[in-house]
Short mmCIF file of C-alpha atoms in Angstrom, two decimals:
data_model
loop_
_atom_site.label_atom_id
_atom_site.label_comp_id
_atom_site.label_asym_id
_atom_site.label_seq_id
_atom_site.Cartn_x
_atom_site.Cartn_y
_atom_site.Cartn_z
CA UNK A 1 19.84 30.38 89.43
CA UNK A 2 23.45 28.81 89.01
CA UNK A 3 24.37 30.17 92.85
CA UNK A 4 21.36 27.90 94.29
CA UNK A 5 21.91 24.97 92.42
CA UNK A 6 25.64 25.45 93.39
CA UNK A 7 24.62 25.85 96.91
CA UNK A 8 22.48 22.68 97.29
CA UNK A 9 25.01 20.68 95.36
CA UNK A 10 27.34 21.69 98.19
CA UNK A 11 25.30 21.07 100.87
CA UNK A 12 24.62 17.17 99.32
CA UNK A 13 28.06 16.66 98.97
CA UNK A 14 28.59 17.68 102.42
CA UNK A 15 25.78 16.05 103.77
CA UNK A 16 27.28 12.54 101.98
CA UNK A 17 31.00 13.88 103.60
CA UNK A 18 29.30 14.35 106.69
CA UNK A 19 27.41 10.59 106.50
CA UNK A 20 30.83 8.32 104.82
CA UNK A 21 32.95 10.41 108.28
CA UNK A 22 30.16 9.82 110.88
CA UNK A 23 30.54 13.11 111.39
CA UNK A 24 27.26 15.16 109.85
CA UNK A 25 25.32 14.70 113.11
CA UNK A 26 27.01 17.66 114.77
CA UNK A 27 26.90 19.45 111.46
CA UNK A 28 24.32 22.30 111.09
CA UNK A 29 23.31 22.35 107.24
CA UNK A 30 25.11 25.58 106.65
CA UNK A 31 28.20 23.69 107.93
CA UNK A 32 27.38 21.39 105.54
CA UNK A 33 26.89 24.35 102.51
CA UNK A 34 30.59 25.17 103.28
CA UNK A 35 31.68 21.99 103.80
CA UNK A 36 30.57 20.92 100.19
CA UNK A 37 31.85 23.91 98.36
CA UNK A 38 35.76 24.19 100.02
CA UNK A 39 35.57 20.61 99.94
CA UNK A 40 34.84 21.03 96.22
CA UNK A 41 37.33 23.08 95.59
CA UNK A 42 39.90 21.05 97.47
CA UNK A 43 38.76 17.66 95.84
CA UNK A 44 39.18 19.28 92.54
CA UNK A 45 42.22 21.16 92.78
CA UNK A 46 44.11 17.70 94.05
CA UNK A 47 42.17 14.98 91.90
CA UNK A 48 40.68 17.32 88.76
CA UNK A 49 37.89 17.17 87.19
CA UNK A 50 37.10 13.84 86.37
CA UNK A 51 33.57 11.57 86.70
CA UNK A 52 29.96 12.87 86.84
CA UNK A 53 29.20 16.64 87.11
CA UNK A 54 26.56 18.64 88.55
CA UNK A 55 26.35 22.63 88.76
CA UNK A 56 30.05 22.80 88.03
CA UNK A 57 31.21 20.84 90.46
CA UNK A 58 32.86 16.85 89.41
CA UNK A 59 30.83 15.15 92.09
CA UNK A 60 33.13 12.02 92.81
CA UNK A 61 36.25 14.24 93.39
CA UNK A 62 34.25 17.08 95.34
CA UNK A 63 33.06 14.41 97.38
CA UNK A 64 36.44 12.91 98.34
CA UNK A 65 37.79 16.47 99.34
CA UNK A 66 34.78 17.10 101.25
CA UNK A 67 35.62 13.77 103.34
CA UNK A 68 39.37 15.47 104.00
CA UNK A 69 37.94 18.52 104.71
CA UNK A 70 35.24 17.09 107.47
CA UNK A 71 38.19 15.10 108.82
CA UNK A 72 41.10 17.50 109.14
CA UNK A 73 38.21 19.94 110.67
CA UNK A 74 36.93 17.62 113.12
CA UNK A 75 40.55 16.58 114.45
CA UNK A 76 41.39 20.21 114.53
CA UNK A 77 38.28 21.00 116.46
CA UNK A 78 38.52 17.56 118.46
CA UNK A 79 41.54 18.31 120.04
CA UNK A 80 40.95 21.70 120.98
CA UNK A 81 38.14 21.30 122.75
CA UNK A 82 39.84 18.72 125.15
CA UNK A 83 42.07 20.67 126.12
#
């Protein structure tokens, strides 16, 4: 039960990444899933473990990394497919 309630945690967090960078239209919900849970991971690792938590993940923080993640991948992804 704690690997479902991880992955819709995830995909809410990416889905909020995805609204704050103006960037969740394009995003499929399994982007989304992914997003949320590196983005978690990343959030964490650089800001800890501070604020509200759900399903192991410190929302706030997990949020914030998501937004980096969603941004570094979408100017990554941006400027390779102009070329």
């Amino acid at each position: 039960m704690g690997l479902i309630w991880s992955l819709i945690v995830g995909a809410i967090i990416g889905v909020i990444a995805g609204a704050i960078t103006g960037r969740g239209n394009s995003m499929g919900w399994i982007a989304n899933i992914i997003a949320g849970l590196i983005g978690s991971a990343i959030g964490q690792a650089l800001l800890g473990t501070w604020g509200p938590s759900l399903a192991g993940m410190a929302l706030i923080p997990s949020i914030i990394g998501a937004i980096i993640l969603v941004l570094i991948v979408s100017l990554v992804f941006g400027r390779t497919s102009k070329k």
